[in-house]
mmCIF file of C-alpha atoms in Angstrom:
data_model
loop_
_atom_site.group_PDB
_atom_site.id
_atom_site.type_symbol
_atom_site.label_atom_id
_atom_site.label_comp_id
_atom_site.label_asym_id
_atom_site.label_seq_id
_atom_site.Cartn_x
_atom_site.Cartn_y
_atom_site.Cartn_z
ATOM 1 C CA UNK A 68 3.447 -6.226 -25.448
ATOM 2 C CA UNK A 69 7.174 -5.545 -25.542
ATOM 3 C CA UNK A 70 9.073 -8.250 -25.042
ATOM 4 C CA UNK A 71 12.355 -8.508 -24.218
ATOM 5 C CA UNK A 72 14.910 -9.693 -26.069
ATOM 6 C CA UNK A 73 16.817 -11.864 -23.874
ATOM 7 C CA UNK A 74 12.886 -13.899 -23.165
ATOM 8 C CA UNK A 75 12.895 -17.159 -24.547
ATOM 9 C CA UNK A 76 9.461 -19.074 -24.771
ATOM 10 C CA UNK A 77 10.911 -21.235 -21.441
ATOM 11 C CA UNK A 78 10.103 -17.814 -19.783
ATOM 12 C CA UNK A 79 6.748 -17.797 -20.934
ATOM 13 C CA UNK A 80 4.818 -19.412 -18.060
ATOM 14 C CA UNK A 81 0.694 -20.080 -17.801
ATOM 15 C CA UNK A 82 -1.342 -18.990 -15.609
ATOM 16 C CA UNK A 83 -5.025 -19.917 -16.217
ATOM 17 C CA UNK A 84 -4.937 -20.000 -20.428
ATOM 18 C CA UNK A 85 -2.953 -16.879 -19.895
ATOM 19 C CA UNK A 86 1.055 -16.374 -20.706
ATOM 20 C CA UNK A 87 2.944 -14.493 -18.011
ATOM 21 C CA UNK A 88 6.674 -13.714 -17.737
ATOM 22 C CA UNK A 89 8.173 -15.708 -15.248
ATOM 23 C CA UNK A 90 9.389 -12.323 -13.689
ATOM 24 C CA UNK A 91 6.703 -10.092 -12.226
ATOM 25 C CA UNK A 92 6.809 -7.300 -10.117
ATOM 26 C CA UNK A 93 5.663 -6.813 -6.519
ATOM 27 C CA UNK A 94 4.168 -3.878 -5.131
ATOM 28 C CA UNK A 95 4.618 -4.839 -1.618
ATOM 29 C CA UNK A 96 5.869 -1.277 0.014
ATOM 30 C CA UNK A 97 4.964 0.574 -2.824
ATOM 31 C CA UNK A 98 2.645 3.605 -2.108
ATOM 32 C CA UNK A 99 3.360 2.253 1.746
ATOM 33 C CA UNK A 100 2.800 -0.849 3.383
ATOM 34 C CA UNK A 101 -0.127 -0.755 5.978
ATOM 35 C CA UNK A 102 -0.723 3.125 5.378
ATOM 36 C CA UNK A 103 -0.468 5.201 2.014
ATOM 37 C CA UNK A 104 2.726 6.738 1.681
ATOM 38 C CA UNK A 105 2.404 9.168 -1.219
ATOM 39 C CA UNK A 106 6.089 10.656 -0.975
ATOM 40 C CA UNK A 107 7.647 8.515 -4.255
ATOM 41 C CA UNK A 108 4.099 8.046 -6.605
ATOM 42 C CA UNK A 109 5.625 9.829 -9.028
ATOM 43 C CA UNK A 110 9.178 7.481 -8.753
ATOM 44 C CA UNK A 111 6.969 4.068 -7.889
ATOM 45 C CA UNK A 112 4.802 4.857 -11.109
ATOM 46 C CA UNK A 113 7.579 5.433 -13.203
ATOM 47 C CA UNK A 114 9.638 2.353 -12.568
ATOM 48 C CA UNK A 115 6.564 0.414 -12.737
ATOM 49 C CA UNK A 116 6.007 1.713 -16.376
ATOM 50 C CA UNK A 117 9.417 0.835 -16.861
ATOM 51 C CA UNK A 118 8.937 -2.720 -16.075
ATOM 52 C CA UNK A 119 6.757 -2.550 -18.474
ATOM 53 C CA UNK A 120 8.658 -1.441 -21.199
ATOM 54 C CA UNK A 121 10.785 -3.595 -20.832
ATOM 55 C CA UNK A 122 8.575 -6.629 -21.155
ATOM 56 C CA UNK A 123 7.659 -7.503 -18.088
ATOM 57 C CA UNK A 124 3.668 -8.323 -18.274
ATOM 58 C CA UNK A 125 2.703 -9.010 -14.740
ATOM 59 C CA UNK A 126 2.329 -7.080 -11.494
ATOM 60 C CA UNK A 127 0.902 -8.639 -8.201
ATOM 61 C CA UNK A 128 -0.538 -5.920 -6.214
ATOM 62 C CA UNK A 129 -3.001 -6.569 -3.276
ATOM 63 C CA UNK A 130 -5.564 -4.300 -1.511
ATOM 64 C CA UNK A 131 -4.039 -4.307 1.897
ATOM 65 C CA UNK A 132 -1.007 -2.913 0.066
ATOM 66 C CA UNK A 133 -0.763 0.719 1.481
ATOM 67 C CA UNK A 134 -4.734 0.352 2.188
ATOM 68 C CA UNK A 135 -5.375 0.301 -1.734
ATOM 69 C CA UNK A 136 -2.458 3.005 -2.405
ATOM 70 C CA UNK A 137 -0.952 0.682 -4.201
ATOM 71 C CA UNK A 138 -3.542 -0.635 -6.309
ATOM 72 C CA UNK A 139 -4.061 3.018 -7.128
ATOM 73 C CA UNK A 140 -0.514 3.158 -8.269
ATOM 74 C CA UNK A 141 -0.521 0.709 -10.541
ATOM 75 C CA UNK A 142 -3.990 1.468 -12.178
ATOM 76 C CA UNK A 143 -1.213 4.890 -12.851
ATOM 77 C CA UNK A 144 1.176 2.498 -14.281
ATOM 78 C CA UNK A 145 -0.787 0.664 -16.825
ATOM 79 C CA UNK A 146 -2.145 3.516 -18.338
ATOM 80 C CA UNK A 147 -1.635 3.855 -22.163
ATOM 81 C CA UNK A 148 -0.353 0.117 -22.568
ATOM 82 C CA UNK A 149 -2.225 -2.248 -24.304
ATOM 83 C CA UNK A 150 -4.242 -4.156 -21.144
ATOM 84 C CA UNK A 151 -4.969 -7.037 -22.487
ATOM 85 C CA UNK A 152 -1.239 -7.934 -23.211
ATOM 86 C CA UNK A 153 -1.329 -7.403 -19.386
ATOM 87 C CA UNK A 154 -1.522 -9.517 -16.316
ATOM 88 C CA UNK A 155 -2.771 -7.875 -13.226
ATOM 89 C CA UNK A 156 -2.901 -10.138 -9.569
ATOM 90 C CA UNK A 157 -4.654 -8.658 -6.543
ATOM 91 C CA UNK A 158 -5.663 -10.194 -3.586
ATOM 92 C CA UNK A 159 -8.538 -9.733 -0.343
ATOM 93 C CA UNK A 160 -7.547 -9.420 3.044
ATOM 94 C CA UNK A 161 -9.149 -11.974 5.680
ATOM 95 C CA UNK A 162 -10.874 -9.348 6.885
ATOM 96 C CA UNK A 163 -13.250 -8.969 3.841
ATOM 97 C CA UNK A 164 -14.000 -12.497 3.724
ATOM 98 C CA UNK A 165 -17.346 -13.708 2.994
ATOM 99 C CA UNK A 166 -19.794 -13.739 0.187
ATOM 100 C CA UNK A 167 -21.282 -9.984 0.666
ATOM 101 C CA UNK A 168 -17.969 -8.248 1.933
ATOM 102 C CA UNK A 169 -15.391 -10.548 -0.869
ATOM 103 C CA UNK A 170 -18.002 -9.026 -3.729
ATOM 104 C CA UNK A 171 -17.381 -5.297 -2.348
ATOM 105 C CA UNK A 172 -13.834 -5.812 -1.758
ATOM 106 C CA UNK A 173 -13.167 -7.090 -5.741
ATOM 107 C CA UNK A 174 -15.144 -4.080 -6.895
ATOM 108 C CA UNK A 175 -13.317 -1.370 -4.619
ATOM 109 C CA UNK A 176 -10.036 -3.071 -5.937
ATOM 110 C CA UNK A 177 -10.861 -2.981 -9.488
ATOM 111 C CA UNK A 178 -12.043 0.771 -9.201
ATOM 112 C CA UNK A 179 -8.421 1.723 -7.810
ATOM 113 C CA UNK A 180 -6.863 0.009 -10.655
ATOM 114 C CA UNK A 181 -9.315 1.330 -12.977
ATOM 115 C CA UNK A 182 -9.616 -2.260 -14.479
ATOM 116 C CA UNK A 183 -10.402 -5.611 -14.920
ATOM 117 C CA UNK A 184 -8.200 -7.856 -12.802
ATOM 118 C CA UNK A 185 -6.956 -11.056 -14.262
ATOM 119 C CA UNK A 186 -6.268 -12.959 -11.319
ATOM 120 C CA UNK A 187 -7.784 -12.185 -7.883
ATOM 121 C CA UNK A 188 -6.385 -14.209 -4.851
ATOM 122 C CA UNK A 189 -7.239 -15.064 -1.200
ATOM 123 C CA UNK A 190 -4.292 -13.065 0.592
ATOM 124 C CA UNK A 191 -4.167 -15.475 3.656
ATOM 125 C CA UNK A 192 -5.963 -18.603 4.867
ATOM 126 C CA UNK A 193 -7.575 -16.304 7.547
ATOM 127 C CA UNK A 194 -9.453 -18.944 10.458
ATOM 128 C CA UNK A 195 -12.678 -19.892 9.611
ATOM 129 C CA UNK A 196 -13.109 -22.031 6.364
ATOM 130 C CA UNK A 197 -16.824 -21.304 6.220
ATOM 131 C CA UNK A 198 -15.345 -17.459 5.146
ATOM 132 C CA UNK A 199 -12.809 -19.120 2.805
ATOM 133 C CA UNK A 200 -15.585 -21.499 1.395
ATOM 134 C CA UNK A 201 -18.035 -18.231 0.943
ATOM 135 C CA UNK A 202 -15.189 -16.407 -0.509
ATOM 136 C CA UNK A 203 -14.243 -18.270 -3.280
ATOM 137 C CA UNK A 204 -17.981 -18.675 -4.359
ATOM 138 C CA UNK A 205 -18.369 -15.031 -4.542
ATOM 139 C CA UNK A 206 -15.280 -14.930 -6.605
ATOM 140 C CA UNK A 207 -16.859 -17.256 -8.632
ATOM 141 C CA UNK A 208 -19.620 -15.188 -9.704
ATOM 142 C CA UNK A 209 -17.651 -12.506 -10.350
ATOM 143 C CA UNK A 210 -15.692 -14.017 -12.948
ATOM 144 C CA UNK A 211 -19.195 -14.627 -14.920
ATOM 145 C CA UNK A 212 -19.712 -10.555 -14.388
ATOM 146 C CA UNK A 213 -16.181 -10.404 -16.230
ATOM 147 C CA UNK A 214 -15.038 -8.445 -12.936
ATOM 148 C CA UNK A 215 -12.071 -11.089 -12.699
ATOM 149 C CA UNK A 216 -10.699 -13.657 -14.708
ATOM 150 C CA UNK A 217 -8.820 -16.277 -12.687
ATOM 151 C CA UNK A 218 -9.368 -17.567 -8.575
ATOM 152 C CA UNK A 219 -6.401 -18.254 -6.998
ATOM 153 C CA UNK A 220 -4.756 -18.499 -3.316
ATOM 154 C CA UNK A 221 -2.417 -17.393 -1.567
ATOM 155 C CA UNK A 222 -0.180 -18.836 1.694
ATOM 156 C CA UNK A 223 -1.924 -22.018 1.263
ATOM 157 C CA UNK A 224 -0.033 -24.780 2.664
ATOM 158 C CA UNK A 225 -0.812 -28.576 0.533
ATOM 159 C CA UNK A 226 -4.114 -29.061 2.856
ATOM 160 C CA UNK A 227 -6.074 -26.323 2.851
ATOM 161 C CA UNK A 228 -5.060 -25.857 -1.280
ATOM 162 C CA UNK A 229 -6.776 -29.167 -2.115
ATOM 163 C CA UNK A 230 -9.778 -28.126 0.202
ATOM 164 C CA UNK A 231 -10.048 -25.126 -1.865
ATOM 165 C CA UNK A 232 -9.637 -26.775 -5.010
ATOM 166 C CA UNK A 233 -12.431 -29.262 -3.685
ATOM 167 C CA UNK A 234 -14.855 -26.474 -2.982
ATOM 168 C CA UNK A 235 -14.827 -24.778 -5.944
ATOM 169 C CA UNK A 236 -18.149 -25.104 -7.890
ATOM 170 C CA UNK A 237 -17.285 -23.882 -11.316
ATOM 171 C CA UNK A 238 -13.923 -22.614 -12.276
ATOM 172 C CA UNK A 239 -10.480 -23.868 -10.658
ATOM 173 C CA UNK A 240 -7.865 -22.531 -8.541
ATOM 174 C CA UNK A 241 -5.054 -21.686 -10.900
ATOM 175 C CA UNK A 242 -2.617 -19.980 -8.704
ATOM 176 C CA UNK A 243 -1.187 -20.217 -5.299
ATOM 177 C CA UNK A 244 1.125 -17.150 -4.290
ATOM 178 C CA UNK A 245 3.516 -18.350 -1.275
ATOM 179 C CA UNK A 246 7.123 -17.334 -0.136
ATOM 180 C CA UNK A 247 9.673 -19.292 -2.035
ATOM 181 C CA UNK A 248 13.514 -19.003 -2.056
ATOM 182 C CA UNK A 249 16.917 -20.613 -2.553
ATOM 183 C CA UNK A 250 16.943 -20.009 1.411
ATOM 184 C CA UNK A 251 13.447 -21.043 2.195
ATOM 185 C CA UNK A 252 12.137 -23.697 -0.164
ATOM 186 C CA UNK A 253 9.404 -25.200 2.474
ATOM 187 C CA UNK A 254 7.369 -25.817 -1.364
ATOM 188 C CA UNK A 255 10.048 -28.409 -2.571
ATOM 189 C CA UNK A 256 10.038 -30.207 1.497
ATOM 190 C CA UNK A 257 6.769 -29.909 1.531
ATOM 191 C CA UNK A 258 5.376 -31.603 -1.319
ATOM 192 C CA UNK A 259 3.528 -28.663 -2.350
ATOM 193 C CA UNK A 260 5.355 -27.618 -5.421
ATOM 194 C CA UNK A 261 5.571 -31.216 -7.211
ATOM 195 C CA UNK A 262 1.379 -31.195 -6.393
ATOM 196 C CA UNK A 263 1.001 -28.046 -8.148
ATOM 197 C CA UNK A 264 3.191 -29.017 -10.867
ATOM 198 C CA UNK A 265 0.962 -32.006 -11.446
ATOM 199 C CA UNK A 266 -2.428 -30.081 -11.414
ATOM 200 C CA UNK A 267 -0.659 -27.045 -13.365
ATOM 201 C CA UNK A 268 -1.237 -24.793 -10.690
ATOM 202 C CA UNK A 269 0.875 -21.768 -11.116
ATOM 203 C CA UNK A 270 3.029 -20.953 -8.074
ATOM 204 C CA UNK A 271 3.792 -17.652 -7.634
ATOM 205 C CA UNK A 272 6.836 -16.866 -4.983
ATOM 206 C CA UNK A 273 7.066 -13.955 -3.275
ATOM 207 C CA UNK A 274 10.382 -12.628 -1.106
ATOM 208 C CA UNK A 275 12.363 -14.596 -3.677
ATOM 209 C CA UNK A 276 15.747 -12.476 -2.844
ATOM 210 C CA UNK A 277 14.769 -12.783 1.257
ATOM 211 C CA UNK A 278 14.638 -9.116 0.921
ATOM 212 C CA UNK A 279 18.068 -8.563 -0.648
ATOM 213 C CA UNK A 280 19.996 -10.904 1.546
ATOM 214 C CA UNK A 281 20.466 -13.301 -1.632
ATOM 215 C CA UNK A 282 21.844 -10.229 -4.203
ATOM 216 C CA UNK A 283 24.367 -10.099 -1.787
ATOM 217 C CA UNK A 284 25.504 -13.876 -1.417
ATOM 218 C CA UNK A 285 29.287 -14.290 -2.528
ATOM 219 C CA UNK A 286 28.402 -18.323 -3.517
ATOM 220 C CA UNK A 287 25.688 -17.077 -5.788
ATOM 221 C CA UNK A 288 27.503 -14.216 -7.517
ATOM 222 C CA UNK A 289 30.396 -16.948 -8.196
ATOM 223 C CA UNK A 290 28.210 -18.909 -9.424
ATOM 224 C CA UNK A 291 26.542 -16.368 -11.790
ATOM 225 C CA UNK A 292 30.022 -15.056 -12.958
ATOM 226 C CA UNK A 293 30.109 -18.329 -15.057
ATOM 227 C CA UNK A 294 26.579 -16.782 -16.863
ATOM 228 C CA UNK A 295 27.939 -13.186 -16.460
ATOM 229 C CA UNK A 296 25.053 -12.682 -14.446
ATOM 230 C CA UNK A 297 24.293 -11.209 -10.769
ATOM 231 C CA UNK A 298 24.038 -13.693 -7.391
ATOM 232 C CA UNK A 299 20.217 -11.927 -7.481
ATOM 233 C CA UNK A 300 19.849 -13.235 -11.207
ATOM 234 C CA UNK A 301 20.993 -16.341 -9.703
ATOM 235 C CA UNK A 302 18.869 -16.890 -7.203
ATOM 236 C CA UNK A 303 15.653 -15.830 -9.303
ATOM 237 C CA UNK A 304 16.872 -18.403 -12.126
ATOM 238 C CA UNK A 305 16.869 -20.993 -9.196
ATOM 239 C CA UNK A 306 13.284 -20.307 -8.812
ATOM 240 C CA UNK A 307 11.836 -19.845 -12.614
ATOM 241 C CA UNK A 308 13.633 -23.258 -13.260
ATOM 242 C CA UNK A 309 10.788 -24.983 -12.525
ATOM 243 C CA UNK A 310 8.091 -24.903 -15.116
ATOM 244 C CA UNK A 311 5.602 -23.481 -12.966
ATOM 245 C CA UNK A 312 7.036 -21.210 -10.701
ATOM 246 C CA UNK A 313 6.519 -17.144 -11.477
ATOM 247 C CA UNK A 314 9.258 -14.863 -9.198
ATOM 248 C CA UNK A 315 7.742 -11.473 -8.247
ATOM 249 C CA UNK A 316 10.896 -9.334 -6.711
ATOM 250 C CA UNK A 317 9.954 -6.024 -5.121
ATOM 251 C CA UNK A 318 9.692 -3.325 -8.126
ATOM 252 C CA UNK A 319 11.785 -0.879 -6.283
ATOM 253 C CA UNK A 320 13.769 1.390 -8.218
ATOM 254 C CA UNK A 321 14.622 1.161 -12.356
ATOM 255 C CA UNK A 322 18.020 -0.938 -11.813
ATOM 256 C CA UNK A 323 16.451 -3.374 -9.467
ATOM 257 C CA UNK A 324 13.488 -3.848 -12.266
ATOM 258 C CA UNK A 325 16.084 -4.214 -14.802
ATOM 259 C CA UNK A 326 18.432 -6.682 -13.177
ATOM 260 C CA UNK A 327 15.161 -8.711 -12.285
ATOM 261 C CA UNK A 328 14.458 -8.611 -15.759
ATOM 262 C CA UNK A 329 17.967 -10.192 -16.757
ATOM 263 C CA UNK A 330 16.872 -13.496 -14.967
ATOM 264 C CA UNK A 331 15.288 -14.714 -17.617
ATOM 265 C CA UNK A 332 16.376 -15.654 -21.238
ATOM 266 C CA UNK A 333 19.033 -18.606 -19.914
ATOM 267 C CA UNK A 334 19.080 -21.387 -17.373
ATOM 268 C CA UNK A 335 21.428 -22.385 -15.391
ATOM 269 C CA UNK A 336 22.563 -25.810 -15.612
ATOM 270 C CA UNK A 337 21.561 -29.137 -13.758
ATOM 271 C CA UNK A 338 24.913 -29.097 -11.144
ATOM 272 C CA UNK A 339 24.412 -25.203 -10.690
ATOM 273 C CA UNK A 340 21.490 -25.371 -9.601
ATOM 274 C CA UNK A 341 22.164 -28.171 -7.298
ATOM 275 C CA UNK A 342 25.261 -26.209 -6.374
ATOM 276 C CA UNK A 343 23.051 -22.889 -5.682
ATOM 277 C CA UNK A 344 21.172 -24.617 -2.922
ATOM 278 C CA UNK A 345 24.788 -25.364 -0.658
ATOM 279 C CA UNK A 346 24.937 -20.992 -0.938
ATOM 280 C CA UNK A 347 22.584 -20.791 1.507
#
């Protein structure tokens, strides 16, 4: 893997036995959002591969994402790199829930990507445990057929986490993917993040610029002129702080990737980030 310069081993985080940069890339919207949307493969591949030059190891992709278009976008991307230096997140919809229908959902995923997938998540709690329960066995099965490598969750508030964890025959839950931000940091209120800091549960946060809302804060880009860095670079920093929180900011174009990138390799300090939070 190429990694960048600026990366110091703080921005190294774990997921499973795994290390991940702390910035990833979503896919959300990328080859379309409920539908496929072919008009910018060619673009959405290309700044994908660029992510990966630069360093950036992980993408978080998810079936539902443009009805597998996306998956099918990024099996494009990783083509030619080295996949085991890699990290590739994917999730089922509540809709495939169940022991027969989770099994058939992880192999149509893996067959768009063209690959293994290292971590393979519950998209949302759905409303019937007995599904989430039969789920996560099937999972666990297919991580002894080497189809997947790490269980995880995703949107799962404190409760329903530690049921999860609780069912789990074999293998653990190492991730939980939930929406985390300097605006919206239910995970600190909640008690959620200092639980899955304590059972080194990676938690992965997703819409952590509020969809470009926080690029464009004036507090946060005078804070980040102090680090000659961007209020977006700011706000991601917020997040990665933590020693086991992973940001994944929409992949969107080349200068979006690379300013994502630029969040890592410092910290702000102790008062800034205290300072961050009254932005917003």
């Amino acid at each position: 893997m190429m990694v960048l310069k600026m990366v110091k081993i703080s921005d190294l985080k774990i997921i499973g036995d795994d290390k991940v940069t702390a910035i990833g890339m979503g896919t959300w919207g990328i080859g379309g959002y409920e539908s496929p949307d072919y008009s910018r493969d060619e673009e959405n591949v290309e700044v994908l591969r660029y992510g990966l030059e630069l360093g950036i190891n992980l993408i978080d992709t998810a079936e539902f994402y443009g009805a597998g278009h996306s998956e099918e976008l990024v099996g494009r991307a990783i083509e030619g790199f080295d996949r085991d230096e890699l990290f590739i997140i994917s999730k089922v919809w509540p809709t495939n829930f169940g022991y027969e229908r989770a099994k058939r959902a992880v192999r149509a995923s893996a067959k768009r990507l063209g690959t293994y997938i290292d971590l393979y998540l519950l998209h949302w709690p759905g409303t019937e445990w007995r599904k989430i329960e039969e789920t996560l066995h099937a999972l666990e099965e297919l991580v002894d057929e080497g189809l997947i490598r790490y269980i995880g969750v995703s949107n799962f508030d404190l409760e329903l986490l530690k049921r999860s964890q609780e069912a789990m025959r074999k293998y653990e839950i190492v991730a939980n993917e939930v929406k985390y931000s300097l605006r919206d940091r239910w995970p600190e209120t909640s008690g959620l993040l200092d639980y899955m800091k304590k059972e080194k549960i990676a938690l992965i946060a997703y819409t952590p610029l509020e969809k470009g809302s926080l690029a464009r804060n004036p507090c946060l880009a005078e804070i980040g002129r102090k680090y000659g860095k961007s209020a977006a670079q700011v706000a991601l920093n917020y997040l990665i702080w933590e020693e086991n929180v992973i940001a994944i900011p929409k992949a969107g174009r080349k200068e979006h990737v690379e300013e994502n990138a630029g969040a890592m390799g410092w910290r702000l300090s102790r008062e800034d980030r205290e300072r961050a939070r009254g932005c917003v």
